Tab-separated table of C-alpha atoms and ligand atoms in Angstrom:
chain	number	residue	atom	x	y	z
A	906	MET	CA	71.533	-18.023	-83.496
A	907	GLU	CA	68.884	-17.012	-85.992
A	908	TYR	CA	65.849	-19.334	-85.986
A	909	LEU	CA	66.375	-22.124	-88.542
A	910	SER	CA	69.362	-20.309	-90.028
A	911	GLU	CA	70.784	-23.462	-91.628
A	912	VAL	CA	67.423	-24.517	-93.065
A	913	LYS	CA	67.062	-21.043	-94.526
A	914	GLU	CA	70.536	-21.242	-96.011
A	915	GLN	CA	70.058	-24.666	-97.580
A	916	ASP	CA	66.373	-24.952	-98.408
A	917	GLU	CA	64.429	-21.729	-98.910
A	918	GLU	CA	61.225	-23.583	-99.801
A	919	ILE	CA	61.080	-25.641	-96.621
A	920	PHE	CA	62.249	-22.670	-94.563
A	921	SER	CA	59.453	-20.477	-95.827
A	922	LEU	CA	56.809	-23.171	-95.190
A	923	MET	CA	58.141	-23.713	-91.666
A	924	LYS	CA	58.114	-19.965	-91.041
A	925	ASN	CA	54.510	-19.791	-92.244
A	926	GLU	CA	53.601	-22.635	-89.891
A	927	LEU	CA	55.249	-20.837	-86.958
A	928	ASP	CA	53.272	-17.689	-87.812
A	929	ARG	CA	50.078	-19.767	-88.043
A	930	GLN	CA	50.705	-21.330	-84.629
A	931	ARG	CA	51.460	-17.918	-83.130
A	932	SER	CA	48.394	-16.180	-84.490
A	933	SER	CA	45.795	-18.956	-84.006
A	934	ILE	CA	43.812	-20.197	-81.066
A	935	GLU	CA	44.807	-23.860	-81.033
A	936	LEU	CA	41.930	-25.919	-79.683
A	937	ILE	CA	42.765	-29.377	-81.057
A	938	PRO	CA	42.813	-31.331	-77.761
A	939	SER	CA	45.599	-33.700	-78.834
A	940	GLU	CA	47.997	-30.857	-79.665
A	941	ASN	CA	50.283	-28.814	-77.452
A	942	PHE	CA	53.283	-26.489	-77.599
A	943	THR	CA	56.319	-28.341	-76.398
A	944	THR	CA	59.284	-26.635	-74.795
A	945	GLU	CA	62.493	-25.522	-76.445
A	946	ALA	CA	64.493	-27.989	-74.338
A	947	VAL	CA	62.417	-30.831	-75.792
A	948	MET	CA	62.843	-29.442	-79.310
A	949	GLN	CA	66.608	-29.055	-78.851
A	950	ALA	CA	66.886	-32.742	-77.916
A	951	MET	CA	64.731	-33.716	-80.908
A	952	GLY	CA	66.907	-31.701	-83.260
A	953	SER	CA	70.190	-33.000	-81.875
A	954	ILE	CA	73.101	-35.296	-82.763
A	955	LEU	CA	71.287	-38.149	-81.015
A	956	THR	CA	69.488	-38.689	-84.311
A	957	ASN	CA	72.798	-40.031	-85.692
A	958	LYS	CA	72.905	-43.185	-83.564
A	959	TYR	CA	71.636	-46.751	-83.956
A	960	SER	CA	70.834	-48.654	-80.730
A	961	GLU	CA	68.759	-51.754	-81.462
A	962	GLY	CA	68.154	-53.608	-78.217
A	963	TYR	CA	67.906	-52.290	-74.679
A	964	PRO	CA	70.359	-50.637	-72.238
A	965	GLY	CA	73.295	-53.002	-71.665
A	966	LYS	CA	72.051	-55.350	-74.414
A	967	ARG	CA	72.584	-53.526	-77.725
A	968	TYR	CA	73.370	-54.884	-81.154
A	969	TYR	CA	75.704	-51.957	-81.980
A	970	GLY	CA	78.712	-50.448	-80.251
A	971	GLY	CA	79.072	-46.911	-78.968
A	972	ASN	CA	75.890	-46.907	-76.916
A	973	GLU	CA	77.323	-46.050	-73.500
A	974	PHE	CA	75.672	-42.611	-73.401
A	975	ILE	CA	72.494	-43.688	-75.158
A	976	ASP	CA	72.101	-46.400	-72.491
A	977	GLU	CA	72.227	-43.768	-69.753
A	978	ILE	CA	69.705	-41.565	-71.583
A	979	GLU	CA	67.257	-44.461	-72.008
A	980	LYS	CA	67.720	-45.566	-68.393
A	981	LEU	CA	66.940	-42.032	-67.204
A	982	ALA	CA	63.784	-41.871	-69.333
A	983	ILE	CA	62.674	-45.256	-67.947
A	984	SER	CA	63.369	-44.432	-64.309
A	985	ARG	CA	61.612	-41.056	-64.581
A	986	ALA	CA	58.521	-42.649	-66.151
A	987	LYS	CA	58.464	-45.380	-63.491
A	988	ALA	CA	58.601	-42.819	-60.685
A	989	LEU	CA	56.121	-40.409	-62.213
A	990	PHE	CA	53.456	-42.951	-63.121
A	991	ASN	CA	54.247	-45.380	-60.287
A	992	VAL	CA	54.590	-48.435	-62.509
A	993	GLU	CA	56.878	-51.470	-62.433
A	994	HIS	CA	58.079	-51.646	-66.013
A	995	VAL	CA	58.478	-49.085	-68.796
A	996	ASN	CA	59.420	-49.247	-72.459
A	997	VAL	CA	60.168	-45.810	-73.971
A	998	GLN	CA	60.983	-46.995	-77.498
A	999	PRO	CA	57.587	-47.031	-79.311
A	1000	TYR	CA	57.719	-44.645	-82.252
A	1001	SER	CA	54.247	-43.273	-81.546
A	1002	GLY	CA	50.852	-44.191	-80.120
A	1003	SER	CA	49.603	-46.457	-82.903
A	1004	PRO	CA	52.730	-48.681	-82.972
A	1005	ALA	CA	52.674	-48.770	-79.155
A	1006	ASN	CA	49.126	-50.087	-79.188
A	1007	MET	CA	49.946	-52.684	-81.852
A	1008	GLU	CA	52.912	-53.763	-79.722
A	1009	VAL	CA	50.513	-54.349	-76.825
A	1010	TYR	CA	48.272	-56.514	-79.016
A	1011	LEU	CA	51.204	-58.566	-80.260
A	1012	SER	CA	52.498	-59.146	-76.744
A	1013	VAL	CA	49.278	-60.645	-75.352
A	1014	CYS	CA	47.179	-61.718	-78.351
A	1015	SER	CA	47.548	-63.803	-81.492
A	1016	PRO	CA	45.885	-62.815	-84.760
A	1017	GLY	CA	42.257	-63.948	-84.668
A	1018	ASP	CA	41.867	-63.481	-80.909
A	1019	VAL	CA	38.891	-61.494	-79.641
A	1020	ILE	CA	39.647	-57.964	-78.431
A	1021	MET	CA	37.376	-55.159	-77.219
A	1022	GLY	CA	37.622	-51.389	-77.538
A	1023	GLN	CA	35.558	-48.213	-77.677
A	1024	SER	CA	34.288	-47.547	-81.195
A	1025	LEU	CA	35.788	-44.658	-83.128
A	1026	THR	CA	32.403	-43.046	-83.641
A	1027	SER	CA	31.792	-43.105	-79.872
A	1028	GLY	CA	35.129	-41.487	-79.062
A	1029	GLY	CA	37.533	-44.453	-79.211
A	1030	HIS	CA	40.768	-44.593	-81.194
A	1031	LEU	CA	41.364	-46.288	-84.553
A	1032	THR	CA	43.806	-48.701	-82.901
A	1033	HIS	CA	41.240	-49.912	-80.377
A	1034	GLY	CA	39.879	-52.280	-83.014
A	1035	TRP	CA	38.152	-50.011	-85.566
A	1036	ASN	CA	37.435	-51.882	-88.799
A	1037	SER	CA	39.641	-49.791	-91.098
A	1038	SER	CA	42.647	-50.192	-88.768
A	1039	ALA	CA	44.862	-53.303	-88.903
A	1040	THR	CA	43.794	-53.823	-85.276
A	1041	GLY	CA	40.217	-54.372	-86.456
A	1042	GLN	CA	41.333	-56.701	-89.225
A	1043	LEU	CA	43.933	-58.915	-87.518
A	1044	PHE	CA	41.777	-59.468	-84.428
A	1045	LYS	CA	38.089	-60.238	-83.901
A	1046	SER	CA	37.097	-56.827	-82.698
A	1047	VAL	CA	34.094	-56.216	-80.474
A	1048	GLN	CA	33.308	-52.526	-80.126
A	1049	TYR	CA	31.450	-50.854	-77.286
A	1050	GLY	CA	29.855	-47.417	-77.405
A	1051	VAL	CA	28.414	-44.668	-75.282
A	1052	THR	CA	24.898	-43.956	-74.044
A	1053	ASP	CA	22.740	-41.319	-75.764
A	1054	GLU	CA	23.959	-38.935	-73.056
A	1055	GLY	CA	27.583	-39.613	-74.038
A	1056	TYR	CA	28.806	-41.751	-71.117
A	1057	ILE	CA	30.599	-45.100	-71.605
A	1058	ASN	CA	27.885	-47.732	-71.465
A	1059	ILE	CA	29.196	-49.997	-68.684
A	1060	ASP	CA	26.238	-52.388	-68.910
A	1061	GLU	CA	26.976	-52.890	-72.597
A	1062	VAL	CA	30.702	-53.381	-71.896
A	1063	ARG	CA	29.903	-56.035	-69.261
A	1064	LYS	CA	27.442	-57.844	-71.534
A	1065	LEU	CA	29.773	-57.823	-74.542
A	1066	ALA	CA	32.696	-59.043	-72.435
A	1067	GLU	CA	30.650	-61.906	-70.985
A	1068	GLN	CA	29.346	-62.898	-74.426
A	1069	ASN	CA	32.642	-62.631	-76.324
A	1070	LYS	CA	35.319	-63.426	-73.710
A	1071	PRO	CA	37.978	-61.062	-75.120
A	1072	LYS	CA	41.664	-61.651	-74.530
A	1073	LEU	CA	42.335	-57.908	-74.283
A	1074	ILE	CA	40.096	-54.960	-73.381
A	1075	TRP	CA	41.013	-51.324	-74.063
A	1076	ILE	CA	39.896	-48.364	-72.007
A	1077	GLY	CA	40.878	-44.921	-73.275
A	1078	SER	CA	39.524	-42.457	-75.775
A	1079	THR	CA	40.252	-39.632	-78.157
A	1080	ALA	CA	36.879	-37.922	-77.820
A	1081	TYR	CA	35.552	-38.600	-74.336
A	1082	VAL	CA	35.055	-35.740	-71.911
A	1083	ARG	CA	34.363	-37.562	-68.666
A	1084	LYS	CA	36.451	-39.514	-66.168
A	1085	LEU	CA	37.321	-42.983	-67.431
A	1086	PRO	CA	35.690	-45.750	-65.334
A	1087	PHE	CA	38.869	-47.743	-64.657
A	1088	LYS	CA	37.481	-49.567	-61.616
A	1089	GLU	CA	34.388	-50.879	-63.388
A	1090	PHE	CA	36.478	-52.019	-66.368
A	1091	SER	CA	38.903	-53.751	-64.020
A	1092	GLU	CA	36.077	-55.808	-62.492
A	1093	ILE	CA	34.764	-56.718	-65.939
A	1094	ALA	CA	38.207	-57.664	-67.322
A	1095	HIS	CA	38.968	-59.742	-64.234
A	1096	SER	CA	35.639	-61.582	-64.441
A	1097	VAL	CA	36.346	-62.755	-68.013
A	1098	GLY	CA	40.110	-63.254	-67.610
A	1099	ALA	CA	41.053	-60.490	-70.061
A	1100	TYR	CA	44.115	-58.288	-69.964
A	1101	LEU	CA	43.081	-54.676	-69.392
A	1102	ALA	CA	45.037	-51.950	-71.195
A	1103	ALA	CA	44.502	-48.225	-70.619
A	1104	ASP	CA	45.429	-45.880	-73.452
A	1105	ILE	CA	45.854	-42.607	-71.580
A	1106	SER	CA	47.425	-40.687	-74.464
A	1107	HIS	CA	45.035	-37.773	-74.082
A	1108	ILE	CA	45.105	-37.518	-70.310
A	1109	SER	CA	48.579	-38.646	-69.197
A	1110	GLY	CA	49.598	-35.101	-68.200
A	1111	LEU	CA	46.414	-34.835	-66.142
A	1112	VAL	CA	47.095	-38.220	-64.525
A	1113	ILE	CA	50.630	-37.167	-63.529
A	1114	ALA	CA	49.267	-33.975	-61.984
A	1115	GLY	CA	46.552	-35.858	-60.101
A	1116	VAL	CA	43.688	-34.106	-61.894
A	1117	HIS	CA	42.479	-37.353	-63.480
A	1118	GLU	CA	42.397	-40.629	-61.575
A	1119	SER	CA	45.348	-42.893	-62.361
A	1120	PRO	CA	44.607	-46.238	-64.031
A	1121	VAL	CA	47.604	-47.849	-62.275
A	1122	PRO	CA	45.702	-49.734	-59.520
A	1123	TYR	CA	43.196	-51.120	-62.012
A	1124	VAL	CA	44.866	-52.070	-65.285
A	1125	ASP	CA	47.645	-54.397	-66.453
A	1126	ILE	CA	49.146	-52.296	-69.222
A	1127	ILE	CA	49.196	-48.554	-69.956
A	1128	THR	CA	50.108	-46.797	-73.183
A	1129	THR	CA	50.491	-43.098	-73.723
A	1130	THR	CA	51.762	-40.791	-76.382
A	1131	THR	CA	54.128	-38.177	-75.015
A	1132	HIS	CA	53.083	-35.086	-76.975
A	1133	LYS	CA	49.530	-34.376	-75.838
A	1134	THR	CA	48.805	-33.160	-72.278
A	1135	LEU	CA	52.249	-34.525	-71.324
A	1136	ARG	CA	53.705	-31.791	-73.613
A	1137	GLY	CA	56.766	-33.723	-74.739
A	1138	PRO	CA	58.015	-34.892	-78.144
A	1139	ARG	CA	55.994	-37.037	-80.552
A	1140	GLY	CA	56.602	-40.499	-79.148
A	1141	ALA	CA	55.025	-43.077	-76.857
A	1142	ILE	CA	55.578	-45.191	-73.765
A	1143	ILE	CA	54.256	-48.614	-72.769
A	1144	MET	CA	54.018	-49.376	-69.061
A	1145	VAL	CA	53.270	-52.530	-67.078
A	1146	THR	CA	51.692	-52.193	-63.634
A	1147	LYS	CA	52.173	-54.317	-60.517
A	1148	LYS	CA	48.728	-55.736	-61.243
A	1149	GLY	CA	49.883	-56.692	-64.743
A	1150	ILE	CA	52.956	-58.480	-63.416
A	1151	GLU	CA	50.837	-60.342	-60.861
A	1152	LYS	CA	48.549	-61.476	-63.675
A	1153	ASP	CA	51.439	-62.426	-65.943
A	1154	PRO	CA	55.030	-62.267	-64.638
A	1155	ASP	CA	56.311	-62.450	-68.234
A	1156	LEU	CA	54.386	-59.349	-69.320
A	1157	PRO	CA	57.399	-56.969	-69.187
A	1158	SER	CA	59.521	-59.223	-71.379
A	1159	LYS	CA	56.590	-59.913	-73.721
A	1160	ILE	CA	56.117	-56.139	-74.188
A	1161	ASP	CA	59.839	-55.534	-74.722
A	1162	LYS	CA	60.118	-58.332	-77.283
A	1163	SER	CA	57.040	-57.111	-79.055
A	1164	VAL	CA	58.541	-53.592	-79.402
A	1165	PHE	CA	61.979	-54.886	-80.457
A	1166	PRO	CA	62.481	-57.021	-82.469
A	1167	GLY	CA	58.739	-57.672	-82.926
A	1168	MET	CA	57.578	-54.389	-84.441
A	1169	GLN	CA	60.481	-51.964	-84.530
A	1170	GLY	CA	64.157	-51.613	-85.329
A	1171	GLY	CA	66.392	-48.902	-83.919
A	1172	PRO	CA	64.840	-46.664	-81.290
A	1173	HIS	CA	64.743	-42.923	-81.944
A	1174	ASP	CA	67.348	-41.905	-79.380
A	1175	HIS	CA	66.774	-38.165	-79.917
A	1176	ILE	CA	63.121	-38.731	-78.991
A	1177	THR	CA	64.070	-40.867	-75.976
A	1178	ALA	CA	66.156	-37.946	-74.658
A	1179	ALA	CA	63.297	-35.538	-75.318
A	1180	ILE	CA	60.889	-37.872	-73.492
A	1181	ALA	CA	63.274	-37.934	-70.512
A	1182	ILE	CA	63.334	-34.126	-70.487
A	1183	ALA	CA	59.538	-33.883	-70.747
A	1184	LEU	CA	59.162	-36.333	-67.850
A	1185	LYS	CA	61.531	-34.251	-65.725
A	1186	GLN	CA	59.522	-31.137	-66.561
A	1187	ALA	CA	56.277	-32.971	-65.759
A	1188	SER	CA	57.535	-33.784	-62.269
A	1189	SER	CA	57.719	-30.082	-61.364
A	1190	PRO	CA	55.155	-28.104	-59.336
A	1191	GLU	CA	54.789	-25.779	-62.354
A	1192	PHE	CA	53.571	-28.690	-64.453
A	1193	VAL	CA	51.002	-29.648	-61.817
A	1194	SER	CA	49.702	-26.050	-61.877
A	1195	TYR	CA	49.630	-26.192	-65.664
A	1196	ALA	CA	47.587	-29.404	-65.735
A	1197	LYS	CA	45.145	-28.051	-63.147
A	1198	GLN	CA	44.710	-24.923	-65.252
A	1199	VAL	CA	44.079	-27.051	-68.364
A	1200	VAL	CA	41.035	-28.554	-66.632
A	1201	LEU	CA	39.892	-25.224	-65.130
A	1202	ASN	CA	40.097	-23.677	-68.584
A	1203	ALA	CA	38.162	-26.552	-70.175
A	1204	LYS	CA	35.411	-26.180	-67.564
A	1205	ALA	CA	35.341	-22.383	-68.065
A	1206	LEU	CA	35.160	-22.759	-71.854
A	1207	ALA	CA	32.416	-25.378	-71.507
A	1208	THR	CA	30.369	-23.188	-69.160
A	1209	ALA	CA	30.709	-20.133	-71.388
A	1210	LEU	CA	29.722	-22.096	-74.500
A	1211	MET	CA	26.656	-23.538	-72.766
A	1212	GLU	CA	25.656	-20.092	-71.500
A	1213	GLN	CA	25.727	-18.965	-75.116
A	1214	GLY	CA	23.400	-21.760	-76.181
A	1215	ILE	CA	25.841	-24.396	-77.449
A	1216	ASN	CA	24.809	-27.964	-76.667
A	1217	LEU	CA	27.685	-29.959	-75.142
A	1218	VAL	CA	27.874	-33.753	-74.962
A	1219	THR	CA	27.362	-34.698	-71.265
A	1220	LYS	CA	26.750	-30.994	-70.584
A	1221	GLY	CA	30.316	-30.309	-69.517
A	1222	THR	CA	33.704	-31.886	-69.039
A	1223	ASP	CA	35.931	-33.547	-66.434
A	1224	ASN	CA	39.133	-33.250	-68.426
A	1225	HIS	CA	40.852	-31.102	-71.057
A	1226	MET	CA	38.274	-31.678	-73.754
A	1227	ILE	CA	34.839	-30.483	-74.856
A	1228	LEU	CA	32.570	-32.055	-77.443
A	1229	ALA	CA	29.872	-29.791	-78.881
A	1230	ASP	CA	26.851	-31.394	-80.508
A	1231	LEU	CA	25.680	-29.050	-83.266
A	1232	SER	CA	22.967	-31.389	-84.612
A	1233	ASP	CA	20.348	-28.917	-83.401
A	1234	ILE	CA	21.706	-26.382	-85.908
A	1235	SER	CA	21.679	-29.133	-88.550
A	1236	PRO	CA	23.038	-32.688	-88.923
A	1237	GLY	CA	26.560	-32.586	-90.381
A	1238	PHE	CA	27.080	-28.980	-89.231
A	1239	GLY	CA	30.518	-29.864	-87.785
A	1240	VAL	CA	31.923	-29.611	-91.326
A	1241	PHE	CA	30.836	-25.963	-91.721
A	1242	ALA	CA	31.872	-25.114	-88.160
A	1243	GLN	CA	35.434	-26.435	-88.564
A	1244	GLU	CA	35.984	-24.594	-91.861
A	1245	ALA	CA	34.556	-21.267	-90.714
A	1246	LEU	CA	36.395	-21.287	-87.376
A	1247	ASP	CA	39.630	-22.221	-89.135
A	1248	LYS	CA	39.229	-19.190	-91.353
A	1249	ALA	CA	39.014	-17.011	-88.245
A	1250	GLY	CA	42.150	-18.627	-86.790
A	1251	ILE	CA	40.365	-20.899	-84.322
A	1252	THR	CA	41.668	-24.407	-84.974
A	1253	LEU	CA	39.658	-27.467	-83.934
A	1254	ASN	CA	38.233	-30.566	-85.541
A	1255	LYS	CA	34.851	-31.776	-86.679
A	1256	ASN	CA	33.782	-34.860	-84.736
A	1257	THR	CA	31.005	-37.412	-84.500
A	1258	VAL	CA	28.625	-37.113	-81.558
A	1259	PRO	CA	26.612	-39.792	-79.695
A	1260	GLY	CA	23.665	-40.916	-81.844
A	1261	GLU	CA	25.309	-39.231	-84.880
A	1262	ARG	CA	22.604	-38.301	-87.393
A	1263	SER	CA	25.065	-37.597	-90.204
A	1264	SER	CA	28.316	-39.523	-90.916
A	1265	PRO	CA	31.942	-39.729	-89.690
A	1266	PHE	CA	33.166	-37.678	-92.670
A	1267	TYR	CA	30.354	-35.136	-92.335
A	1268	PRO	CA	29.818	-35.229	-88.574
A	1269	SER	CA	27.550	-33.047	-86.479
A	1270	GLY	CA	29.959	-32.025	-83.745
A	1271	ILE	CA	33.200	-30.242	-83.015
A	1272	ARG	CA	35.913	-31.322	-80.548
A	1273	MET	CA	37.886	-28.735	-78.603
A	1274	GLY	CA	40.563	-28.813	-75.918
A	1275	THR	CA	42.634	-26.498	-73.768
A	1276	PRO	CA	46.164	-28.026	-73.459
A	1277	ALA	CA	47.781	-25.756	-76.080
A	1278	ILE	CA	46.136	-22.453	-75.161
A	1279	THR	CA	46.906	-23.135	-71.487
A	1280	SER	CA	50.582	-23.630	-72.400
A	1281	ARG	CA	50.426	-20.095	-73.834
A	1282	GLY	CA	49.284	-18.809	-70.454
A	1283	MET	CA	45.592	-18.247	-71.184
A	1284	LYS	CA	43.178	-18.462	-68.259
A	1285	GLU	CA	39.427	-18.433	-67.532
A	1286	SER	CA	38.792	-14.867	-68.767
A	1287	GLU	CA	40.284	-15.723	-72.173
A	1288	MET	CA	38.052	-18.826	-72.301
A	1289	LYS	CA	34.997	-16.557	-72.120
A	1290	GLU	CA	36.335	-14.469	-74.976
A	1291	ILE	CA	37.076	-17.557	-77.070
A	1292	ALA	CA	33.572	-18.954	-76.418
A	1293	SER	CA	32.107	-15.720	-77.635
A	1294	TYR	CA	34.214	-15.790	-80.832
A	1295	ILE	CA	33.074	-19.362	-81.486
A	1296	THR	CA	29.396	-18.553	-81.053
A	1297	GLN	CA	29.654	-15.420	-83.204
A	1298	ILE	CA	31.118	-17.474	-86.048
A	1299	LEU	CA	28.623	-20.326	-85.683
A	1300	SER	CA	25.732	-17.925	-85.680
A	1301	SER	CA	27.011	-16.240	-88.869
A	1302	ILE	CA	26.901	-19.544	-90.794
A	1303	LYS	CA	23.932	-21.257	-89.151
A	1304	GLU	CA	21.731	-21.197	-92.257
A	1305	ASN	CA	23.965	-23.767	-94.000
A	1306	LYS	CA	22.640	-27.299	-94.353
A	1307	LEU	CA	24.365	-30.303	-95.890
A	1308	PRO	CA	22.600	-31.450	-99.066
A	1309	GLN	CA	21.587	-35.108	-99.158
A	1310	SER	CA	23.258	-36.110	-102.418
A	1311	LYS	CA	27.037	-36.599	-102.526
A	1312	GLU	CA	27.567	-34.485	-105.680
A	1313	GLU	CA	25.481	-31.596	-104.370
A	1314	ARG	CA	27.415	-31.740	-101.098
A	1315	LEU	CA	30.786	-31.230	-102.773
A	1316	THR	CA	29.557	-28.226	-104.747
A	1317	TYR	CA	27.764	-26.802	-101.727
A	1318	ILE	CA	30.889	-27.063	-99.520
A	1319	LYS	CA	33.061	-25.534	-102.249
A	1320	ASN	CA	30.710	-22.556	-102.519
A	1321	PHE	CA	30.478	-22.319	-98.732
A	1322	ARG	CA	34.280	-22.179	-98.523
A	1323	GLU	CA	34.443	-19.397	-101.085
A	1324	GLY	CA	31.707	-17.523	-99.263
A	1325	LEU	CA	33.799	-17.508	-96.082
A	1326	ASN	CA	36.158	-15.012	-97.755
A	1327	HIS	CA	33.346	-12.451	-97.726
A	1328	ASN	CA	31.982	-13.171	-94.237
A	1329	GLU	CA	32.329	-9.898	-92.279
A	1330	GLN	CA	31.861	-11.656	-88.928
A	1331	ILE	CA	34.818	-13.924	-89.671
A	1332	LYS	CA	36.975	-10.920	-90.564
A	1333	LYS	CA	36.047	-9.239	-87.294
A	1334	VAL	CA	36.732	-12.344	-85.188
A	1335	ARG	CA	39.995	-12.952	-87.050
A	1336	GLU	CA	41.196	-9.504	-85.939
A	1337	ASN	CA	40.183	-10.249	-82.351
A	1338	VAL	CA	42.036	-13.595	-82.500
A	1339	ILE	CA	45.190	-11.869	-83.760
A	1340	ASN	CA	44.979	-9.307	-80.945
A	1341	LEU	CA	44.337	-11.954	-78.286
A	1342	THR	CA	47.135	-14.287	-79.390
A	1343	ALA	CA	49.598	-11.367	-79.569
A	1344	LYS	CA	49.135	-10.949	-75.816
A	1345	PHE	CA	50.433	-14.513	-75.258
A	1346	PRO	CA	53.685	-14.691	-77.246
A	1347	LEU	CA	54.657	-18.110	-78.516
A	1348	TYR	CA	58.374	-18.953	-78.812
A	1349	PRO	CA	59.326	-15.234	-78.691
A	1350	GLU	CA	63.044	-16.032	-78.910
A	1351	MET	CA	62.621	-17.613	-82.362
A	1352	LYS	CA	63.489	-14.652	-84.570
A	1353	ASN	CA	64.318	-14.345	-88.241
B	2900	DSN	N1	45.010	-37.979	-83.587
B	2900	DSN	C1	44.853	-38.095	-82.154
B	2900	DSN	C2	43.753	-37.252	-81.648
B	2900	DSN	O1	43.535	-36.206	-82.251
B	2900	DSN	O2	43.114	-37.565	-80.668
B	2900	DSN	C3	44.704	-39.493	-81.732
B	2900	DSN	O3	45.698	-40.272	-82.295
């Protein structure tokens, strides 16, 4: 069947935007570390008749009839997750990562309780207690950071935990390039009687493949989205470990009640099926090779960038992600870097860096990752090429500096953006990016 034939027939506007997005994905180097290219099997489940069903409750205990097949689908997703992660209890119903994390809070904390998480500006997630998130407003949030070198500051974590006696501590990041210190956090959480939750959304595919240590022996609760290194649909899972059940035998039922009816209504059964498929795929030897290559590629990209003079936070990476600190070009340079690279078809995001000298909206760094380009089949030699494209672009815009005043900034960035249209280096790199991506076809069977 022709790709999106029915969409094309019924809604030309949406069809043409979706077609443009497919072309963009095909002809860009996707370096956003939280993105990936899922498989067609996963997409078929997501776009299936399972979206028609309501199934409030859990397998065997639903509030609606007609759930005999949905029950089997959910049970398969649960049993696959249990086997793959080696955990005791799994809930596959969270709509995405942020609701999953809120469901964890509501299962073990009451509003006003003290919680601890890594601050957003040091690489943590909004839902780990950042002040503009509901998690930072409903709970008394204590935030820990990283050292000037970019490593989680364990001494600070220990001190803050002893001083504040949190009920729940989060470990897990969205911009952290080194192994997570699960063992040290476990000792700290135990010493103050806190629940320890690991948010492994970014690294769950690496954990499954054994290329990042598993948090299972150390933490009580684990959350993960299913669409990042795990390469499944947009969704999330909450897991309870043996350790968690030993600490609190009611934890599984507290989590389940917190998901439904606490936070959510009907589960997204089409996503549950897609999660089950992604988990089956992730249990294959091919997936293990993929995850290993993700890390090899990240290390190769990091090495090549450093060889070309780019300063990386912690001078390398242990996982799928790289954080470049461009403050030495100028504070706030991440803004120019993201825009210029985007224009050349290299997609990544501006990011704060340890000791940020600018601001979260005008940060000095860029965050990159290799899950998506590895799914396309790229390897170490392509990483060298990509590093060289990145440095060529950065060098062509290095004279730009963010003005101090807010008004001047807006005008400056607007002019900078317009100037990118006439940047010969960008045009040259854009051609190279098109040629490189053409060698790694993406969804070749989608034709129209
Ligand atoms: N937006 C995700 C990321 O980019 O890391 C986290 O939710």
